Coordinates of C-alpha atoms in Angstrom, one line a residue:
M238 CA -13.3 24.7 -5.8
R239 CA -11.2 25.5 -8.2
F240 CA -9.4 22.2 -9.6
L241 CA -5.6 22.9 -10.3
A242 CA -3.3 20.1 -12.6
R243 CA -0.3 21.0 -10.0
P244 CA -0.4 22.9 -6.3
W245 CA 1.5 26.1 -7.9
A246 CA -0.8 26.2 -11.1
A247 CA -1.7 29.3 -11.2
K248 CA -4.8 28.8 -13.7
A249 CA -8.0 26.6 -13.3
L250 CA -8.5 23.2 -15.2
G251 CA -11.6 24.6 -17.5
E252 CA -15.6 23.7 -15.9
H253 CA -15.5 21.0 -18.1
E254 CA -12.2 20.2 -18.7
A255 CA -11.3 16.9 -16.5
F256 CA -8.0 15.6 -14.4
G257 CA -5.7 13.4 -16.8
P258 CA -3.2 11.1 -15.4
E259 CA -0.8 13.4 -15.5
D260 CA -2.4 15.6 -13.4
C261 CA -2.3 15.9 -9.5
L262 CA -5.4 15.7 -8.3
I263 CA -5.5 19.8 -6.2
G264 CA -8.6 22.0 -5.3
S265 CA -8.2 25.2 -3.9
Y266 CA -11.0 26.9 -2.0
Q267 CA -11.7 30.3 0.5
G268 CA -13.9 30.0 3.1
A269 CA -15.7 27.2 4.6
N270 CA -15.2 23.6 3.9
P271 CA -16.6 23.3 0.3
G272 CA -19.1 20.1 -0.1
G273 CA -20.4 17.8 -2.7
Y274 CA -17.1 15.6 -3.4
E275 CA -14.9 12.8 -1.4
Y276 CA -11.1 14.8 -0.2
V277 CA -8.8 15.0 2.2
T278 CA -8.1 18.8 3.6
L279 CA -4.2 19.1 2.8
L280 CA -4.5 23.0 4.3
R281 CA -5.7 25.4 5.6
G282 CA -4.6 29.0 6.2
N283 CA -5.0 32.5 5.8
V284 CA -4.6 35.2 3.3
R285 CA -4.8 38.9 3.7
G286 CA -8.4 38.1 6.5
N287 CA -9.5 35.5 3.9
D288 CA -9.8 32.1 5.1
T289 CA -8.2 29.1 1.9
G290 CA -7.9 25.5 1.5
T291 CA -6.1 23.2 -0.3
V292 CA -7.8 19.6 -0.7
L293 CA -6.4 15.9 -2.6
F294 CA -9.0 14.3 -4.4
P295 CA -8.8 10.9 -4.8
Y296 CA -7.6 8.2 -7.4
P297 CA -10.8 6.7 -8.7
K298 CA -10.6 3.0 -8.9
R299 CA -11.5 2.7 -12.8
E300 CA -11.0 4.6 -15.9
E301 CA -13.2 7.6 -15.3
A302 CA -15.4 8.9 -12.7
A303 CA -16.8 12.1 -12.0
G304 CA -17.2 15.1 -8.9
P305 CA -14.9 15.8 -10.1
A306 CA -13.8 15.0 -13.3
R307 CA -11.4 12.2 -13.9
K308 CA -10.8 10.6 -16.7
G309 CA -7.9 9.0 -18.7
F310 CA -7.0 6.4 -15.8
P311 CA -4.8 3.5 -15.4
V312 CA -7.0 1.1 -13.7
R313 CA -5.7 -0.7 -10.2
P314 CA -4.5 -4.9 -12.0
R315 CA -6.8 -7.7 -11.6
S316 CA -5.5 -10.6 -8.6
G317 CA -3.6 -13.4 -11.1
H318 CA -4.3 -11.0 -13.6
D319 CA -1.3 -10.8 -16.6
P320 CA -1.4 -7.1 -18.0
A321 CA -1.4 -7.5 -21.4
T322 CA -2.2 -5.3 -22.9
P323 CA -0.7 -1.1 -23.0
D324 CA -2.8 0.0 -19.9
E325 CA -2.9 -2.3 -18.3
E326 CA 0.6 -2.5 -18.6
E327 CA 0.9 1.2 -17.0
G328 CA -2.1 -0.2 -14.4
A329 CA 1.2 -2.4 -13.1
E330 CA 3.8 -0.1 -13.3
A331 CA 1.8 1.7 -10.8
L332 CA 0.9 -0.6 -8.6
R333 CA 4.6 -1.7 -8.7
H334 CA 5.4 1.4 -8.1
M335 CA 2.8 2.2 -4.9
N336 CA 4.5 -1.3 -3.0
E337 CA 7.7 0.9 -3.4
V338 CA 6.8 3.1 -1.5
L339 CA 4.8 1.3 1.3
A340 CA 7.8 -0.9 1.7
R341 CA 9.9 2.7 2.8
I342 CA 6.9 4.1 5.2
Q343 CA 6.0 0.3 7.2
E344 CA 10.0 -0.1 7.5
L345 CA 9.9 2.7 9.7
E346 CA 7.7 0.4 11.9
G347 CA 10.5 -1.1 13.2
A348 CA 12.7 1.7 13.4
I349 CA 10.4 2.9 16.1
E350 CA 11.1 0.0 18.1
D351 CA 14.0 2.0 18.9
P352 CA 13.3 5.9 20.1
S353 CA 16.6 6.3 20.6
D354 CA 17.9 5.4 17.0
T355 CA 14.8 5.5 15.1
W356 CA 16.5 7.6 11.8
G357 CA 19.5 5.8 11.6
R358 CA 17.7 2.7 11.6
L359 CA 14.9 3.4 9.0
R360 CA 18.2 5.3 7.5
D361 CA 20.2 1.9 7.4
A362 CA 16.9 -0.1 5.6
W363 CA 16.4 2.5 3.3
K364 CA 20.3 2.3 2.2
R365 CA 19.4 -1.6 1.7
A366 CA 16.5 -0.7 -0.3
E367 CA 18.7 0.8 -3.1
D368 CA 20.4 -3.0 -3.8
V369 CA 17.6 -3.2 -7.0
A370 CA 19.1 -7.2 -5.7
E371 CA 17.5 -7.7 -2.5
P372 CA 13.7 -6.9 -2.9
K373 CA 11.3 -5.4 -1.0
M374 CA 9.9 -6.9 2.0
A375 CA 6.3 -7.9 2.5
E376 CA 3.2 -10.5 4.0
I377 CA 4.3 -13.0 1.0
V378 CA 7.9 -13.4 2.0
R379 CA 6.6 -13.4 6.1
Q380 CA 4.3 -15.9 4.3
A381 CA 6.4 -18.0 2.0
R382 CA 8.8 -18.7 5.4
G383 CA 5.8 -19.3 8.1
M384 CA 3.7 -20.6 6.1
L385 CA 5.4 -23.3 3.4
P386 CA 5.9 -26.1 6.1
V387 CA 2.3 -25.6 7.4
L388 CA 1.1 -26.2 3.8
R389 CA 3.2 -29.7 3.5
D390 CA 2.0 -30.8 6.8
L391 CA -1.6 -30.3 5.5
E392 CA -1.0 -32.2 2.6
K393 CA -0.2 -35.2 4.0
R394 CA -3.3 -34.9 6.3
I395 CA -5.8 -33.1 3.9
R396 CA -8.9 -33.6 6.6
R397 CA -12.0 -35.7 4.8
V398 CA -15.4 -36.7 6.8
L399 CA -17.4 -40.2 5.6
R400 CA -20.8 -38.6 4.4
R401 CA -24.3 -40.9 4.2
H402 CA -25.7 -41.2 0.8
R403 CA -28.2 -43.1 -0.7
E404 CA -27.1 -45.9 -3.4
L405 CA -28.8 -48.4 -5.6
T406 CA -26.7 -51.3 -3.7
P407 CA -25.5 -55.0 -4.3
L408 CA -27.8 -56.3 -2.0
D409 CA -24.9 -58.6 0.1
R410 CA -22.9 -55.0 0.2
V411 CA -26.2 -54.1 2.0
Q412 CA -25.0 -52.9 5.8
E413 CA -27.4 -49.9 6.8
M414 CA -31.0 -49.0 5.9
D415 CA -32.9 -45.8 6.5
R416 CA -36.4 -45.0 6.8
T417 CA -36.1 -43.5 2.9
S418 CA -34.6 -47.2 1.6
M419 CA -37.5 -49.0 3.7
V420 CA -40.4 -47.9 2.1
W421 CA -38.8 -47.3 -1.5
L422 CA -38.0 -51.3 -1.4
S423 CA -41.9 -52.6 -0.1
R424 CA -43.2 -50.7 -3.3
Q425 CA -40.8 -52.5 -4.7
P426 CA -42.1 -55.8 -7.1
G427 CA -41.9 -58.6 -5.4
R428 CA -42.2 -61.3 -2.2
S429 CA -39.0 -61.5 -1.4
T430 CA -36.3 -59.0 -0.2
A431 CA -33.8 -60.8 -3.8
E432 CA -37.1 -60.5 -5.8
R433 CA -37.4 -56.7 -5.2
A434 CA -33.6 -56.3 -6.3
G435 CA -34.7 -57.4 -9.8
S436 CA -32.3 -58.5 -12.1
S437 CA -29.3 -56.5 -10.4
Q438 CA -30.0 -57.7 -7.3
R439 CA -29.4 -53.9 -6.0
I440 CA -31.5 -51.8 -3.2
L441 CA -31.7 -48.7 -2.5
A442 CA -29.1 -48.6 1.3
T443 CA -27.4 -46.4 3.2
V444 CA -23.5 -46.2 2.4
R445 CA -20.7 -43.9 3.7
R446 CA -18.3 -41.8 1.6
E447 CA -15.2 -40.2 1.9
N448 CA -16.1 -35.9 1.1
F449 CA -13.1 -33.8 1.3
D450 CA -15.9 -30.6 0.5
T451 CA -15.2 -29.1 4.6
L452 CA -14.9 -25.4 5.3
E453 CA -11.7 -25.7 6.5
N454 CA -10.6 -27.3 3.1
R455 CA -12.5 -25.0 1.5
V456 CA -10.7 -21.8 3.2
L457 CA -7.8 -23.9 2.7
H458 CA -8.5 -23.8 -0.9
A459 CA -8.9 -19.9 -0.9
Y460 CA -6.1 -19.3 0.7
T461 CA -3.8 -21.3 -1.5
R462 CA -5.2 -19.5 -4.5
L463 CA -4.9 -16.7 -3.2
A464 CA -1.8 -17.1 -2.0
A465 CA -0.4 -17.9 -5.6
D466 CA -1.9 -15.0 -6.9
V467 CA -0.5 -12.3 -4.6
A468 CA 2.7 -14.9 -4.6
R469 CA 3.0 -14.2 -8.5
E470 CA 2.5 -10.1 -8.9
W471 CA 5.2 -9.8 -5.8
T472 CA 7.6 -11.8 -8.9
R473 CA 6.6 -10.3 -11.5
E474 CA 7.7 -6.8 -9.5
H475 CA 11.0 -7.8 -9.2
P476 CA 12.3 -9.3 -11.7
R477 CA 16.5 -8.4 -11.5
A478 CA 15.8 -10.6 -7.8
K479 CA 15.6 -13.9 -8.8
D480 CA 18.4 -15.0 -6.8
S481 CA 18.3 -13.4 -4.1
A482 CA 17.0 -16.2 -1.3
R483 CA 13.7 -14.0 -0.5
Y484 CA 12.3 -14.3 -3.9
K485 CA 13.4 -18.2 -3.9
Q486 CA 11.2 -18.6 -1.9
V487 CA 8.4 -17.1 -2.6
E488 CA 8.9 -18.7 -6.1
A489 CA 8.7 -22.4 -4.4
F490 CA 5.9 -21.0 -2.6
R491 CA 3.9 -19.7 -5.0
K492 CA 4.0 -23.6 -6.6
A493 CA 3.8 -25.0 -2.9
C494 CA 0.4 -22.9 -3.1
R495 CA -0.3 -24.3 -7.3
M496 CA -0.1 -27.6 -6.5
L497 CA -2.4 -27.7 -3.4
S498 CA -5.1 -25.8 -4.7
R499 CA -5.0 -28.3 -7.5
T500 CA -5.2 -31.6 -5.3
L501 CA -7.9 -29.0 -3.8
S502 CA -10.0 -29.6 -6.8
D503 CA -9.7 -32.8 -7.9
L504 CA -11.6 -33.7 -4.6
G505 CA -14.3 -31.2 -5.0
V506 CA -13.4 -29.2 -2.6
M507 CA -15.1 -25.8 -3.2
V508 CA -13.5 -22.2 -2.2
A509 CA -14.7 -20.6 0.5
S510 CA -15.9 -16.5 0.4
A511 CA -14.8 -13.9 2.8
G512 CA -16.0 -13.1 5.7
V513 CA -17.1 -17.2 6.9
Q514 CA -17.0 -18.5 10.7
P515 CA -14.7 -20.3 11.5
N516 CA -15.4 -24.3 13.2
Y517 CA -13.9 -26.1 15.1
V518 CA -11.0 -27.2 13.1
L519 CA -10.6 -23.5 11.9
M520 CA -10.2 -23.1 16.0
Q521 CA -8.6 -25.6 17.4
D522 CA -6.6 -27.6 14.6
R523 CA -2.8 -25.5 14.8
S524 CA -2.7 -26.2 10.5
Y525 CA -5.3 -25.3 9.9
R526 CA -6.0 -22.5 12.5
E527 CA -2.5 -20.7 10.6
V528 CA -3.4 -21.1 7.3
H529 CA -6.9 -18.7 8.2
E530 CA -4.7 -16.4 10.4
G531 CA -2.9 -15.9 6.7
W532 CA -5.2 -16.0 4.7
L533 CA -7.5 -13.4 6.5
R534 CA -4.2 -11.0 6.9
L535 CA -3.8 -11.1 2.9
L536 CA -7.8 -10.3 2.6
L537 CA -6.6 -7.5 4.4
R538 CA -4.0 -7.1 2.0
R539 CA -6.3 -6.7 -0.6
K540 CA -9.0 -4.0 1.2
I541 CA -6.0 -2.0 2.4
E542 CA -4.9 -1.8 -1.7
D543 CA -8.4 -0.2 -3.2
D544 CA -7.8 2.2 0.2
L545 CA -3.8 3.1 -1.4
W546 CA -4.4 3.1 -4.5
A547 CA -7.4 5.9 -4.3
W548 CA -4.9 8.0 -1.3
Q549 CA -0.9 6.8 -2.7
A550 CA -0.4 10.6 -3.2
E551 CA -1.4 11.2 0.8
T552 CA 1.3 7.4 1.2
W553 CA 4.0 9.9 -1.0
T554 CA 4.1 12.8 1.0
D555 CA 5.1 10.8 3.9
F556 CA 7.1 9.8 1.9
S557 CA 9.3 12.9 0.8
V558 CA 8.9 13.8 4.5
L559 CA 11.2 11.1 5.5
S560 CA 13.4 11.9 3.0
I561 CA 13.9 15.1 4.2
I562 CA 14.7 13.9 7.8
L563 CA 16.3 11.3 6.7
A564 CA 18.9 14.3 4.9
I565 CA 19.3 16.2 7.8
D566 CA 19.9 13.3 10.2
E567 CA 23.0 12.2 8.9
L568 CA 24.4 16.4 8.9
E569 CA 27.5 15.6 10.9
E570 CA 26.5 19.0 12.9
A571 CA 22.8 17.5 13.7
E572 CA 21.5 17.0 17.1
L573 CA 18.0 15.1 17.2
V574 CA 16.7 17.8 20.1
A575 CA 12.8 17.4 19.5
Q576 CA 10.3 14.6 18.1
S577 CA 6.6 13.9 17.5
P578 CA 5.7 11.2 19.3
I579 CA 4.7 8.5 15.7
L580 CA 1.5 6.7 16.2
W581 CA 1.4 3.8 13.8
S582 CA -1.4 3.0 13.0
G583 CA -1.8 -1.2 11.3
E584 CA -4.4 0.0 8.7
A585 CA -4.3 2.8 6.1
T586 CA -6.7 5.4 6.9
G587 CA -6.7 7.8 3.7
G588 CA -3.2 6.6 2.1
R589 CA -0.8 7.5 5.5
W590 CA -0.2 4.2 8.1
F591 CA 0.8 7.3 11.4
N592 CA 0.0 9.9 12.8
Q593 CA 2.4 12.4 14.5
D594 CA 2.3 15.8 16.3
R595 CA 3.5 19.4 14.3
P596 CA 7.1 19.6 14.0
I597 CA 7.8 16.0 13.2
A598 CA 11.0 16.3 13.9
V599 CA 13.3 19.2 15.6
F600 CA 16.1 20.1 15.1
W601 CA 19.8 21.9 16.0
L602 CA 22.6 22.2 14.4
R603 CA 25.7 23.0 16.7
K604 CA 28.1 24.7 14.6
T605 CA 26.0 26.8 12.0
N606 CA 24.0 27.4 15.7
R607 CA 20.8 27.1 13.9
I608 CA 17.6 25.2 14.4
V609 CA 15.3 23.8 11.5
E610 CA 11.8 22.2 11.7
V611 CA 10.2 19.5 9.9
Q612 CA 6.6 20.7 9.6
A613 CA 4.1 18.1 8.2
R614 CA 0.7 19.1 7.5
P615 CA 1.2 22.3 9.5
E616 CA -2.0 23.4 11.3
R617 CA -0.8 27.2 11.4
P618 CA 1.1 27.5 8.2
G619 CA 1.1 31.4 8.0
A620 CA -0.3 33.7 4.5
M621 CA 2.9 32.7 2.6
L622 CA 2.7 29.0 3.1
G623 CA -1.2 29.2 2.2
A624 CA -1.1 31.3 -0.5
A625 CA 1.7 28.9 -1.8
Q626 CA 0.0 26.0 -1.2
A627 CA 2.6 24.0 0.5
H628 CA 1.2 21.4 3.0
V629 CA 5.6 20.5 4.4
A630 CA 7.5 22.7 5.0
L631 CA 11.2 23.8 6.5
R632 CA 11.4 26.7 9.3
I633 CA 14.7 27.2 9.7
S634 CA 15.8 30.2 12.5
D635 CA 18.5 31.3 15.2
P636 CA 17.5 30.8 18.8
I637 CA 20.2 34.3 20.0
R638 CA 19.9 37.1 17.2
A639 CA 16.2 39.1 16.1
D640 CA 16.0 37.5 12.8
L641 CA 12.9 36.7 10.7
P642 CA 13.1 32.6 10.3
R643 CA 13.5 31.3 7.3
R644 CA 10.8 28.8 5.9
V645 CA 11.0 26.7 2.3
A646 CA 8.2 25.8 0.9
V647 CA 8.2 21.6 0.0
W648 CA 5.4 19.9 -2.4
T649 CA 5.3 16.0 -3.0
P650 CA 3.1 16.3 -6.1
H651 CA 1.8 12.9 -7.4
A652 CA 0.4 12.3 -10.7
M653 CA 0.4 8.1 -12.7
R654 CA 2.5 10.0 -14.4
R655 CA 6.0 11.7 -15.1
I656 CA 5.4 15.2 -14.3
D657 CA 8.1 17.6 -16.1
L658 CA 10.4 19.3 -14.7
E659 CA 11.4 21.8 -16.1
D660 CA 7.7 23.1 -16.1
A661 CA 7.3 22.8 -12.8
V662 CA 10.4 25.5 -10.8
Q663 CA 9.5 27.5 -13.7
G664 CA 5.3 27.5 -12.1
A665 CA 6.9 27.2 -8.2
A666 CA 9.4 29.9 -8.7
Q667 CA 6.7 32.2 -10.1
L668 CA 4.3 31.2 -7.8
L669 CA 7.0 32.2 -4.5
D670 CA 7.6 35.4 -6.4
Q671 CA 4.2 36.4 -6.3
I672 CA 3.5 35.9 -3.1
Q673 CA 7.0 37.8 -1.3
P674 CA 4.8 40.8 -0.6
L675 CA 2.6 38.7 2.1
A676 CA 6.4 38.3 3.7
Q677 CA 5.6 40.0 7.4
T678 CA 6.9 37.6 9.5
E679 CA 9.0 35.1 8.2
V680 CA 10.6 34.6 4.7
L681 CA 9.8 32.4 1.8
R682 CA 12.3 32.1 -0.6
N683 CA 13.7 28.9 -2.0
G684 CA 10.7 26.4 -2.6
L685 CA 11.3 21.9 -2.9
I686 CA 9.0 19.8 -4.9
M687 CA 9.5 15.9 -4.5
T688 CA 8.1 13.8 -7.5
P689 CA 8.1 10.7 -8.5
A690 CA 11.5 9.7 -10.5
R691 CA 9.2 6.5 -12.5
G692 CA 12.5 5.7 -13.5
A693 CA 14.1 8.1 -14.7
A694 CA 15.0 10.4 -11.8
A695 CA 16.6 14.0 -12.0
E696 CA 17.4 17.4 -10.2
E697 CA 15.6 21.3 -12.4
S698 CA 16.1 24.3 -10.6
A699 CA 14.7 28.1 -11.5
A700 CA 14.9 31.7 -10.4
H701 CA 12.6 34.2 -10.9
G702 CA 13.0 37.7 -9.4
R703 CA 14.4 37.2 -5.5
A704 CA 12.8 33.3 -5.8
S705 CA 14.1 30.1 -7.1
A706 CA 12.6 26.6 -7.3
T707 CA 14.9 22.7 -7.7
A708 CA 12.6 20.4 -7.9
I709 CA 14.1 16.4 -7.2
A710 CA 12.7 13.2 -9.5
I711 CA 13.3 10.5 -6.4
G712 CA 11.5 6.2 -6.9
P713 CA 11.0 4.5 -3.6
A714 CA 14.3 1.6 -4.2
G715 CA 16.7 1.4 -6.8
E716 CA 19.5 3.9 -8.7
D717 CA 16.0 6.0 -8.6
L718 CA 16.3 6.1 -4.8
S719 CA 19.8 6.5 -4.8
K720 CA 20.7 9.8 -6.6
G721 CA 17.4 11.4 -5.8
F722 CA 18.4 11.3 -2.5
Q723 CA 22.0 12.4 -3.0
A724 CA 19.3 15.3 -4.1
V725 CA 17.8 15.5 -1.9
R726 CA 21.2 16.0 1.1
D727 CA 22.5 18.1 -1.7
F728 CA 19.5 20.4 -1.2
I729 CA 19.4 20.8 2.1
R730 CA 23.2 21.4 2.9
S731 CA 22.2 23.7 0.2
E732 CA 19.8 25.6 2.0
L733 CA 21.4 25.4 5.7
N734 CA 24.9 26.5 3.8
E735 CA 22.4 30.1 2.8
V736 CA 21.5 30.5 5.5
A737 CA 25.1 30.3 7.7
T738 CA 26.5 32.7 5.3

């Protein structure tokens, strides 16, 4: 197994060299699938008769990890903990970026409800995301809308029970005694009850006291604490949206959760642990049931985040693929002629929310009479794409002429720190030029690199011999999305114009 900082890298990491936060966690191999590592396979191919593979390793959950060695990575922030050091700030920024990418991906779930206009609906949603004053939809936003009336209802009627306790009680207030109380009284000195009560005139008796520490209130307490933490994270990610309706709703919800949490704590209510079995009240009382369901959804979000943090490079690949599809779909001459069924999953697996057949979309360009296929993780990539280690590609062909089909390699490198675009295009163009002798059944001379902007959307191009590469730094929201997506549009148009001429 060769460990690569970039998919187009000519040189692998040294034997004792570790991946760093500025690296892509890529591996390549020949022959059978290697064991001993945790990875997902991005691409399988065959180059000059040798089976090859390109794999992706997960980001570590801590600063360091082995198999392969990874050091110096930012750590996902703890729930309810504000960043206080530069390392924690870097982790919080990485989490914000991940959540923004996730929001763009999840907008596909609503778009596929209308298969006749999936890409138009998704494009409209992404257009709204370019406005940072309109923050992204999230689970906490939905709960802020629906759960605030529920919490206000429960605050007025927090459920309580009467529980029996044994206490030294004044004689004139004794109402009930059990066997233990009777035994205690019989052991006191004296002949009458008054004498046995002693100078304090109190005896051990059974009394009933209100108690709020019930299972349903423990779940309510756990929910308010978790919801307040998630709401604080969301507002921290959207500092420029303070005047929006969503921001005000979430902030009001956060304050209501904190106030109710303090009330429950003052009443002696403990915090429920995850995985408790719901009792009758949690299942039958409408408000408590909604709290329990909301709590489970937020707990599931935490679990999903752990998986997404490790495999966010896979989520970035899906974001890049959707960007390319939207750029082609909005061309005036483009007509969608085939689309793979998109199977949406309720829970992300390996950083991926949906699965699809290959290719994911096929367009016909009416004026230039070209067929454009968007291929993501192709099963049969061909020798050139396999050698380029690009697991996304455009395939452009003429249905009438007998010309060789033309491919554009698309790399989607993801790193925790911004990738140098100038170095990237130089390395990618050099690799494309080196693999030209493999061109037998198709043409592959151009490549596109789509990488996170990290606050600085930009574009770079370079040529080497007969090959060229373009790198675009694009973001998932705001100006980074607007500028980056425009660069993707321009690249797609230039590639199609090149084919037409």
